[in-house]
Each structure stands twice: as structure tokens, then as C-alpha cells.
Short mmCIF file of C-alpha atoms in Angstrom, two decimals:
data_model
loop_
_atom_site.label_atom_id
_atom_site.label_comp_id
_atom_site.label_asym_id
_atom_site.label_seq_id
_atom_site.Cartn_x
_atom_site.Cartn_y
_atom_site.Cartn_z
CA MET P 61 -0.35 0.25 -0.13
CA SER P 62 1.28 3.81 0.05
CA LEU P 63 3.00 5.60 2.38
CA LYS P 64 3.90 9.36 2.45
CA MET P 65 5.37 12.13 4.55
CA VAL P 66 3.03 14.33 6.55
CA ASN P 67 4.37 17.43 8.22
CA SER P 68 3.18 19.42 10.73
CA HIS P 69 1.12 22.04 8.67
CA ASP P 70 -0.54 18.48 7.25
CA ILE P 71 -1.10 17.65 10.81
CA ALA P 72 -2.28 21.03 11.89
CA LYS P 73 -5.35 21.94 10.14
CA LYS P 74 -6.36 18.30 10.94
CA VAL P 75 -6.30 19.39 14.36
CA PHE P 76 -8.32 22.37 13.79
CA ASN P 77 -10.89 20.92 11.78
CA LYS P 78 -11.45 18.44 13.94
CA GLU P 79 -10.46 15.88 12.08
CA LYS P 80 -10.37 11.78 13.27
CA LEU P 81 -6.95 10.62 13.50
CA PHE P 82 -4.70 7.19 14.20
CA ILE P 83 -0.91 7.98 16.61
CA LEU P 84 0.62 5.33 16.13
CA ASP P 85 3.87 7.24 18.66
CA VAL P 86 6.92 5.15 18.23
CA ARG P 87 8.83 6.64 20.88
CA ASN P 88 9.62 5.72 24.46
CA ARG P 89 6.92 6.10 27.11
CA ASP P 90 7.58 8.06 28.88
CA GLU P 91 8.61 10.17 26.48
CA PHE P 92 4.71 9.57 24.85
CA ASN P 93 2.90 9.70 28.74
CA ASP P 94 4.76 13.59 29.23
CA TRP P 95 4.26 14.97 25.98
CA LYS P 96 2.06 14.22 22.39
CA ILE P 97 -0.31 15.18 19.76
CA GLU P 98 -3.34 15.96 21.00
CA GLY P 99 -6.24 16.31 18.76
CA ILE P 100 -9.79 16.53 19.95
CA ASN P 101 -10.52 12.87 17.29
CA PHE P 102 -7.29 11.47 18.13
CA GLU P 103 -6.29 7.92 19.72
CA HIS P 104 -2.97 6.95 19.98
CA LEU P 105 -1.22 4.29 20.58
CA ASN P 106 2.56 4.66 22.14
CA VAL P 107 4.78 1.23 21.31
CA PRO P 108 8.73 2.12 21.08
CA TYR P 109 10.56 1.87 18.13
CA PHE P 110 12.47 -1.14 19.72
CA GLU P 111 9.90 -3.20 20.69
CA LEU P 112 8.97 -3.03 17.25
CA LEU P 113 12.40 -4.26 15.42
CA ASP P 114 11.82 -7.05 14.38
CA GLY P 115 8.50 -6.86 13.06
CA VAL P 116 5.05 -5.31 13.47
CA GLU P 117 2.28 -8.81 13.73
CA GLY P 118 2.34 -8.25 17.44
CA ILE P 119 0.57 -5.08 16.84
CA MET P 120 -1.43 -5.66 13.80
CA ASN P 121 -4.79 -6.08 15.71
CA LYS P 122 -4.35 -3.04 17.29
CA ILE P 123 -4.11 -0.17 14.52
CA PRO P 124 -8.00 -0.51 12.49
CA SER P 125 -7.89 -0.38 9.39
CA ASP P 126 -10.63 1.58 8.21
CA LYS P 127 -8.81 5.70 9.79
CA GLU P 128 -6.07 7.47 8.13
CA ILE P 129 -2.95 6.43 10.36
CA LEU P 130 0.01 8.46 11.20
CA VAL P 131 3.58 7.29 12.74
CA VAL P 132 5.72 9.66 14.42
CA CYS P 133 8.81 9.53 17.22
CA ALA P 134 11.57 11.91 17.58
CA LYS P 135 13.19 13.68 14.97
CA GLU P 136 12.17 11.21 11.81
CA GLY P 137 14.03 8.12 10.89
CA SER P 138 11.96 5.33 12.89
CA SER P 139 8.23 6.21 12.02
CA GLN P 140 10.14 6.25 8.47
CA MET P 141 10.88 2.56 9.11
CA ILE P 142 8.11 1.08 11.11
CA ALA P 143 5.50 2.65 8.70
CA GLU P 144 7.39 1.41 6.23
CA MET P 145 6.66 -2.07 8.03
CA LEU P 146 3.24 -1.13 8.48
CA SER P 147 2.86 -0.39 4.30
CA GLU P 148 4.86 -4.38 3.83
CA LYS P 149 1.16 -5.80 5.97
CA GLY P 150 -1.18 -3.83 2.96
CA LEU P 151 -2.01 -0.30 5.32
CA ASP P 152 -1.92 3.14 4.00
CA VAL P 153 0.34 5.27 6.12
CA THR P 154 2.41 8.39 7.03
CA TYR P 155 4.91 9.58 8.54
CA LEU P 156 5.60 12.86 10.22
CA GLN P 157 8.89 14.90 8.26
CA GLY P 158 10.74 15.85 11.27
CA GLY P 159 9.52 13.83 14.07
CA MET P 160 8.36 15.47 17.16
CA LYS P 161 11.30 18.13 17.49
CA ALA P 162 9.65 19.32 14.06
CA TRP P 163 6.16 19.79 15.35
CA SER P 164 7.78 21.27 19.03
CA GLU P 165 8.28 23.63 16.19
CA HIS P 166 5.67 24.59 13.76
CA LEU P 167 3.98 28.11 14.05
CA GLU P 168 1.12 28.84 12.45
CA PRO P 169 -0.62 32.33 11.81
CA ILE P 170 -3.83 33.12 11.47
CA LYS P 171 -5.82 36.34 11.25
CA ILE P 172 -7.47 37.00 14.24
CA LYS P 173 -9.08 41.03 13.33
CA ASP P 174 -8.41 43.60 11.75
CA LEU P 175 -7.88 47.22 13.36
CA LYS P 176 -10.18 50.33 13.24
CA ASN P 177 -8.40 52.15 11.49
CA GLY P 178 -6.63 49.66 8.70
CA GLY P 179 -4.32 46.41 9.62
CA ALA P 180 -4.65 43.60 10.99
CA VAL P 181 -3.68 41.24 14.49
CA TYR P 182 -2.19 38.17 13.81
CA GLN P 183 -1.24 35.27 15.88
CA PHE P 184 1.26 32.53 15.97
CA VAL P 185 -0.71 29.08 17.40
CA ARG P 186 2.38 26.98 18.82
CA ILE P 187 0.30 24.54 18.12
CA GLY P 188 2.49 21.41 19.46
CA LYS P 189 3.96 23.73 22.16
CA GLY P 190 1.29 26.06 23.20
CA CYS P 191 3.10 29.08 22.97
CA LEU P 192 0.64 31.71 21.16
CA SER P 193 2.79 34.66 20.41
CA TYR P 194 1.30 37.94 18.01
CA MET P 195 1.23 40.47 15.11
CA ILE P 196 -0.28 43.47 15.00
CA VAL P 197 0.30 45.78 12.35
CA SER P 198 -0.90 48.92 11.31
CA ASP P 199 0.31 51.61 7.17
CA GLY P 200 3.25 49.02 7.56
CA GLU P 201 4.51 49.71 10.99
CA ALA P 202 4.06 45.83 12.69
CA ALA P 203 4.86 44.62 16.25
CA ILE P 204 6.15 41.76 17.82
CA ILE P 205 4.02 40.17 21.17
CA ASP P 206 5.63 37.26 23.00
CA ALA P 207 7.18 36.30 20.18
CA THR P 208 8.98 32.05 20.30
CA ARG P 209 12.97 31.88 19.56
CA PHE P 210 11.81 31.84 15.64
CA ALA P 211 12.39 34.84 13.96
CA ASP P 212 12.47 34.88 10.64
CA THR P 213 9.34 33.35 10.83
CA TYR P 214 8.20 37.38 11.77
CA ILE P 215 10.43 38.39 10.20
CA ASP P 216 9.21 36.72 6.57
CA PHE P 217 5.57 36.66 7.63
CA ALA P 218 5.90 40.76 8.02
CA HIS P 219 7.56 41.23 5.21
CA SER P 220 5.14 38.84 3.05
CA LEU P 221 2.77 42.04 4.17
CA GLY P 222 4.79 44.77 4.16
CA ALA P 223 5.09 45.18 6.42
CA LYS P 224 8.40 47.16 8.94
CA ILE P 225 8.66 45.85 12.22
CA THR P 226 9.80 48.03 14.92
CA ASN P 227 8.22 47.39 18.14
CA VAL P 228 9.29 43.73 19.77
CA PHE P 229 7.38 43.14 22.93
CA ASP P 230 7.81 40.21 25.07
CA THR P 231 5.06 40.78 27.87
CA HIS P 232 7.04 39.66 30.76
CA LEU P 233 10.19 37.06 31.06
CA HIS P 234 10.05 34.11 29.72
CA ALA P 235 10.15 30.47 31.75
CA ASP P 236 9.02 27.88 29.75
CA HIS P 237 10.31 28.81 25.55
CA ILE P 238 13.05 31.02 24.95
CA SER P 239 12.42 34.25 23.72
CA GLY P 240 12.74 35.53 19.77
CA GLY P 241 11.91 39.08 20.80
CA ARG P 242 16.44 40.50 21.71
CA ALA P 243 16.93 39.18 18.13
CA ILE P 244 14.34 40.49 15.52
CA ALA P 245 14.52 43.83 17.12
CA GLU P 246 19.03 43.52 16.17
CA LYS P 247 17.16 41.66 13.13
CA THR P 248 15.49 44.59 11.98
CA ASN P 249 16.94 47.68 14.59
CA SER P 250 14.10 48.31 15.50
CA LEU P 251 13.19 48.51 19.39
CA TYR P 252 13.02 45.88 22.17
CA TRP P 253 10.80 46.11 25.31
CA LEU P 254 11.13 44.74 28.18
CA PRO P 255 9.64 45.78 32.14
CA PRO P 256 11.66 46.47 34.27
CA LYS P 257 11.01 44.62 37.46
CA ASP P 258 11.72 41.51 35.23
CA ALA P 259 15.42 42.68 33.51
CA SER P 260 17.19 43.72 36.61
CA GLU P 261 20.27 41.05 35.50
CA VAL P 262 19.53 40.96 32.23
CA THR P 263 22.38 41.65 30.45
CA PHE P 264 21.41 43.74 27.00
CA ASN P 265 19.59 47.09 26.60
CA TYR P 266 16.01 47.37 26.41
CA GLN P 267 12.76 49.79 26.68
CA PRO P 268 12.11 49.64 29.63
CA LEU P 269 8.39 48.39 29.45
CA GLU P 270 5.94 50.98 32.14
CA ASP P 271 2.64 52.34 33.09
CA GLY P 272 1.90 55.12 31.14
CA ASN P 273 3.60 53.70 27.91
CA GLU P 274 2.22 54.03 24.33
CA VAL P 275 3.74 52.59 21.32
CA LYS P 276 2.09 53.87 18.17
CA ILE P 277 2.03 51.58 15.31
CA GLY P 278 1.27 52.55 12.25
CA ASN P 279 -2.34 54.46 13.48
CA THR P 280 -3.39 52.21 16.10
CA ALA P 281 -2.27 52.48 19.89
CA ILE P 282 -0.95 49.82 22.33
CA ASN P 283 -1.52 50.98 25.41
CA ILE P 284 0.55 50.06 29.02
CA HIS P 285 -0.80 52.67 31.21
CA ALA P 286 -2.99 51.07 34.32
CA LEU P 287 -2.12 47.46 33.43
CA TYR P 288 0.98 46.74 35.26
CA SER P 289 -0.25 42.87 36.26
CA PRO P 290 2.38 40.67 38.68
CA GLY P 291 1.88 37.28 39.75
CA HIS P 292 3.12 34.92 36.72
CA THR P 293 6.71 37.12 37.00
CA ILE P 294 7.42 40.59 39.31
CA GLY P 295 6.91 42.18 35.88
CA SER P 296 4.07 40.23 34.20
CA THR P 297 2.87 43.70 31.99
CA SER P 298 -0.22 43.39 30.19
CA PHE P 299 -1.39 45.14 26.65
CA VAL P 300 -4.21 46.92 25.40
CA VAL P 301 -4.46 47.08 21.61
CA ASP P 302 -6.78 49.24 19.24
CA ASN P 303 -9.30 49.34 22.43
CA GLN P 304 -10.67 46.07 20.76
CA PHE P 305 -7.56 43.52 22.14
CA LEU P 306 -6.16 42.18 25.70
CA LEU P 307 -2.08 41.25 26.47
CA THR P 308 -2.56 38.72 29.15
CA GLY P 309 1.38 37.12 28.27
CA ASP P 310 1.05 34.38 30.86
CA ILE P 311 -1.89 35.86 33.68
CA LEU P 312 -4.85 34.32 32.15
CA PHE P 313 -5.42 32.02 29.51
CA ILE P 314 -9.11 31.11 28.31
CA ASP P 315 -9.87 27.57 29.94
CA SER P 316 -7.06 28.75 33.81
CA ILE P 317 -4.77 31.40 35.20
CA GLY P 318 -1.04 31.95 35.67
CA ARG P 319 1.16 29.67 37.53
CA PRO P 320 3.47 31.92 40.25
CA ASP P 321 5.54 30.16 40.84
CA LEU P 322 8.27 29.84 38.00
CA ALA P 323 10.85 31.85 40.24
CA GLY P 324 10.33 30.04 42.92
CA LEU P 325 8.24 32.57 44.83
CA ALA P 326 4.27 31.04 44.54
CA GLN P 327 3.56 31.84 48.35
CA ASP P 328 4.48 35.72 47.59
CA TRP P 329 3.02 36.35 44.37
CA VAL P 330 0.05 34.24 44.94
CA GLY P 331 -1.63 37.66 46.24
CA ASP P 332 -0.91 39.61 42.85
CA LEU P 333 -2.13 37.51 40.70
CA ARG P 334 -5.17 37.46 42.79
CA GLU P 335 -5.08 41.20 43.01
CA SER P 336 -3.97 41.01 38.35
CA LEU P 337 -7.57 39.08 37.16
CA TYR P 338 -9.79 40.48 40.23
CA LYS P 339 -9.40 44.49 40.23
CA ARG P 340 -7.26 44.85 37.30
CA TYR P 341 -8.99 43.38 35.07
CA LYS P 342 -12.01 44.70 36.69
CA GLU P 343 -12.43 48.07 35.98
CA LEU P 344 -12.14 46.92 31.59
CA SER P 345 -14.70 46.40 29.54
CA GLU P 346 -15.97 43.26 29.16
CA ASP P 347 -15.62 43.00 25.33
CA LEU P 348 -11.90 42.85 25.36
CA LEU P 349 -10.90 39.59 22.93
CA VAL P 350 -8.25 37.90 25.31
CA LEU P 351 -5.34 36.91 23.87
CA PRO P 352 -3.31 35.05 26.00
CA ALA P 353 0.55 33.79 25.47
CA HIS P 354 -0.26 30.24 25.09
CA PHE P 355 -3.25 27.53 25.67
CA MET P 356 -3.48 24.58 27.75
CA ILE P 357 -5.80 22.59 25.70
CA VAL P 358 -6.83 21.63 22.23
CA GLU P 359 -10.21 22.65 23.30
CA GLU P 360 -9.66 26.16 23.57
CA LEU P 361 -9.06 26.92 19.62
CA ASN P 362 -11.21 27.43 18.03
CA ASP P 363 -12.78 25.75 14.46
CA ASP P 364 -10.08 27.39 12.49
CA GLY P 365 -7.72 27.16 15.33
CA SER P 366 -7.35 30.79 17.33
CA VAL P 367 -7.58 31.24 20.34
CA TYR P 368 -9.33 34.41 21.91
CA GLU P 369 -12.35 35.42 23.91
CA LYS P 370 -13.68 37.95 25.06
CA LEU P 371 -13.27 38.93 28.75
CA GLY P 372 -16.67 38.33 30.34
CA LYS P 373 -17.04 35.26 28.43
CA LEU P 374 -13.86 35.08 30.41
CA TYR P 375 -15.36 36.05 33.84
CA GLU P 376 -18.87 33.64 33.73
CA LYS P 377 -16.28 30.40 33.07
CA ASN P 378 -13.38 30.65 33.74
CA HIS P 379 -13.37 28.08 36.75
CA GLY P 380 -9.60 30.37 38.20
CA LEU P 381 -11.63 34.35 38.33
CA ASN P 382 -14.50 32.85 40.33
CA ILE P 383 -13.33 32.48 44.00
CA GLU P 384 -14.78 34.17 45.86
CA SER P 385 -12.64 33.52 49.19
CA GLU P 386 -8.64 34.73 48.76
CA GLU P 387 -7.99 31.54 50.97
CA GLU P 388 -9.40 28.92 49.27
CA PHE P 389 -8.14 30.99 45.67
CA ARG P 390 -4.87 31.08 47.67
CA LYS P 391 -5.19 27.00 48.35
CA MET P 392 -5.57 26.66 44.92
CA VAL P 393 -3.27 27.79 42.64
CA THR P 394 -0.82 26.59 45.12
CA GLU P 395 -1.91 22.50 45.02
CA ASN P 396 -1.98 22.57 41.51
CA LEU P 397 0.99 23.29 40.08
CA PRO P 398 2.43 21.27 36.91
CA PRO P 399 5.19 20.26 36.69
CA GLN P 400 7.67 22.75 35.56
CA PRO P 401 8.90 23.53 32.36
CA ASN P 402 11.64 21.38 31.27
CA ALA P 403 14.64 23.69 31.65
CA TYR P 404 12.80 26.89 32.47
CA LYS P 405 15.96 27.89 34.29
CA GLU P 406 18.12 27.72 31.88
CA ILE P 407 15.40 29.61 30.05
CA ARG P 408 15.11 32.25 32.20
CA GLN P 409 18.90 32.68 31.73
CA THR P 410 19.34 32.48 27.90
CA ASN P 411 16.19 34.89 27.61
CA MET P 412 18.56 37.18 30.06
CA GLY P 413 21.51 36.74 27.89
CA LYS P 414 23.23 35.27 30.53
CA ILE P 415 23.79 31.73 28.33
CA THR P 416 23.89 31.23 24.28
CA PRO P 417 23.33 27.49 23.80
CA GLU P 418 23.26 26.26 20.26
CA ASP P 419 20.96 25.64 18.50
CA ASP P 420 20.45 22.07 19.50
CA LYS P 421 20.44 23.09 23.18
CA GLN P 422 18.19 25.39 22.71
CA ARG P 423 15.60 22.56 20.95
CA GLU P 424 16.40 20.48 23.59
CA MET P 425 15.65 23.29 26.70
CA GLU P 426 12.67 23.03 25.18
CA ILE P 427 11.05 20.34 24.22
CA GLY P 428 7.87 19.05 26.65
CA PRO P 429 4.40 20.53 26.77
CA ASN P 430 3.04 23.96 27.65
CA ARG P 431 3.39 24.16 32.02
CA CYS P 432 2.58 27.73 32.59
CA ALA P 433 -0.79 26.98 33.80
CA VAL P 434 -2.42 26.84 36.85
CA ARG P 435 -4.80 23.03 36.20
#
């Protein structure tokens, strides 16, 4: 039967379209249990590659003949070999180009909405990692917010829109992924903004992102005043863009809220987190579209793969926004923290400019799921 290779964009579309897919994952069990390709209608079978070296006969009764079959591994080679074995048994099989490494690094740009005075907001969905980043384009200028380390992807996309990147922002010092903000700023000669309370140890120059800042991107204003919103980090800062969008960084997600412990200060910062969510955000318009820096589960994706919801809706349905007792809130946050992100201390040091790992090391540091939320 036929054997073909598919890329991460193809699989991302299947996630967005809620298609059915049967995935044979041949990585080791601990790797699979930690992190896999998620889809609402995806089924999984995990059988380590080394258990199949003598043939696939032992798993044929576990693999459906009436569903599309995808074989995945860490980097591609093992999945191609197993896919060929299954193809020789008469199954239509595909394997994932670049394996889970490619899945972790894939960015899917999605237009969110037009701006009032021309231009648009685009969301970059890092589907395999749960990271969300943004490009605001107005009158030939572009701003990037919470970029991943794949700087050229953003630069090329802005170029395709005929826009020049003039400003790059990080809402906070990231601990789960390596920021591309500084690299983009250097490559495009644009300003790089970072909250100073998160930047006390950085080794490079930056523009201080503080209350009262208003940054113009073409015909659009990014307002930062009165939106200092600590809790995930001590410097976490939110943006209102075009009086339509609230970029919350890692403070507020669609189905959860930010974790306050990635600097080891959960007990100290949980009060800041509550104040940001229950007081500062409460003063904003409920019609603002919340654009977070991460998503946790595929159920948070809209039909087109985007991730956003009105602030008022989140106050209705997000459990983290509906805990009346401060004591109960503190207990819920501090007792429901997921495992720390992989290599988060090294990632923080990288984002401070203290270390500069090689590309392969950076890839290794980032492998794994999003772990920025309280579950």
C-alpha cells in the first residue's frame, strides 16, 4: 500500500478541523506520557520503536484498517521505518516529517481581526508547544509580542505583508520557552521592550515597559498604562491594543490562570496574581478580546485554530476567576501547580542573556508541553 510523509502544517489543520486520526507513537513511554500530539478526535497507541525492530505483527490487531494512520517518533527516522513495515502489511500509512522536533517548532499564523483604522492582528499558534505570539500590523509598521525563538518566521511574515517591524515586546521574562524578541529587534533594528522588574539581571539594553507607556504602531495605539499585572512574574505586563484586544501574557488563559511559582515565589506572588485578575482586569471593558500567550488544551482552540475569548465570557466560565475566598484562591493556586517546565532555569538565563546555548541545546531545552498554567 501507499506510504507518504506529511508535515506539521498538515497535522495542525487536522487538529483545527477536528478530523479523526490514529497515531502510532514509537517514542519511549516516558516521552509519550509527558507530551504527545493532541487532537479532539485523535486516538493514540504508544509502542516504543525498539519493541518493533523484529516486526509489527504483534500490533496489527491494535491498528485500525478504516482510519488514517500517522506514525511519529522524535526526529523522523524511526517512524519512517515502522511506517514502511506497516505499509508492507497492506495499510495506508503516513509518517511525520521531522518528527516531534518539527511538531514542537511549528508556527501557524492566523488572522484574528482587523484594526479600526486599517491593519490587523495576527496570532502565531505554536500548536505543539501551546505558545501564542502576536503581530500587530498597521500602516506599514508591525509590532511583535511574545515571540518564540524562530525570529525569521516573524520577519518573513511581516515582509510578506509589506510591513516593517518597529517594536518588539515581551510581556514578561519567559521561563518555558526561549524568546525571539531580542533577536528580532537586532535583525530589524527595532526597539525591544521588557518590564524592568523582570529585567534586573539581563545583560543587554532594552526599553523599559512601564505603566503610562503608549506605543504607536502605524495608526494603532498599544496602551500599557494601568495594566501592570504581576502574578506570573513580578513584572508581568498586559497590553490593550486598539481598544479591542487585551494581551494578557501568562496571567490569564482561556481555560485557566497563570502560575506564580517559576521564580520560586509562589506564596509571595499569589496575592499579586489575585489582584491582577480580580481587580485590575475587572476595571476593563468586558468586550475586550483576551489574547493569551499560551493555551493548555486543544479544546481552547476556536474552529479556525485561533485562541481568544471576550473578557466578560471568561469571568463567566473560567474557574480561576470565580473563587470568592482569597484563602481558597491561594490554596487552589499553590496546590495545583503542574511540573516545572523543562530546563526552565536555563531558559530564564538564556532570556536574560547570561548564556547562549547552541541551537540543538535550545531545541532540547524547549521540548515538552506548555506548563505555564494552574490546572
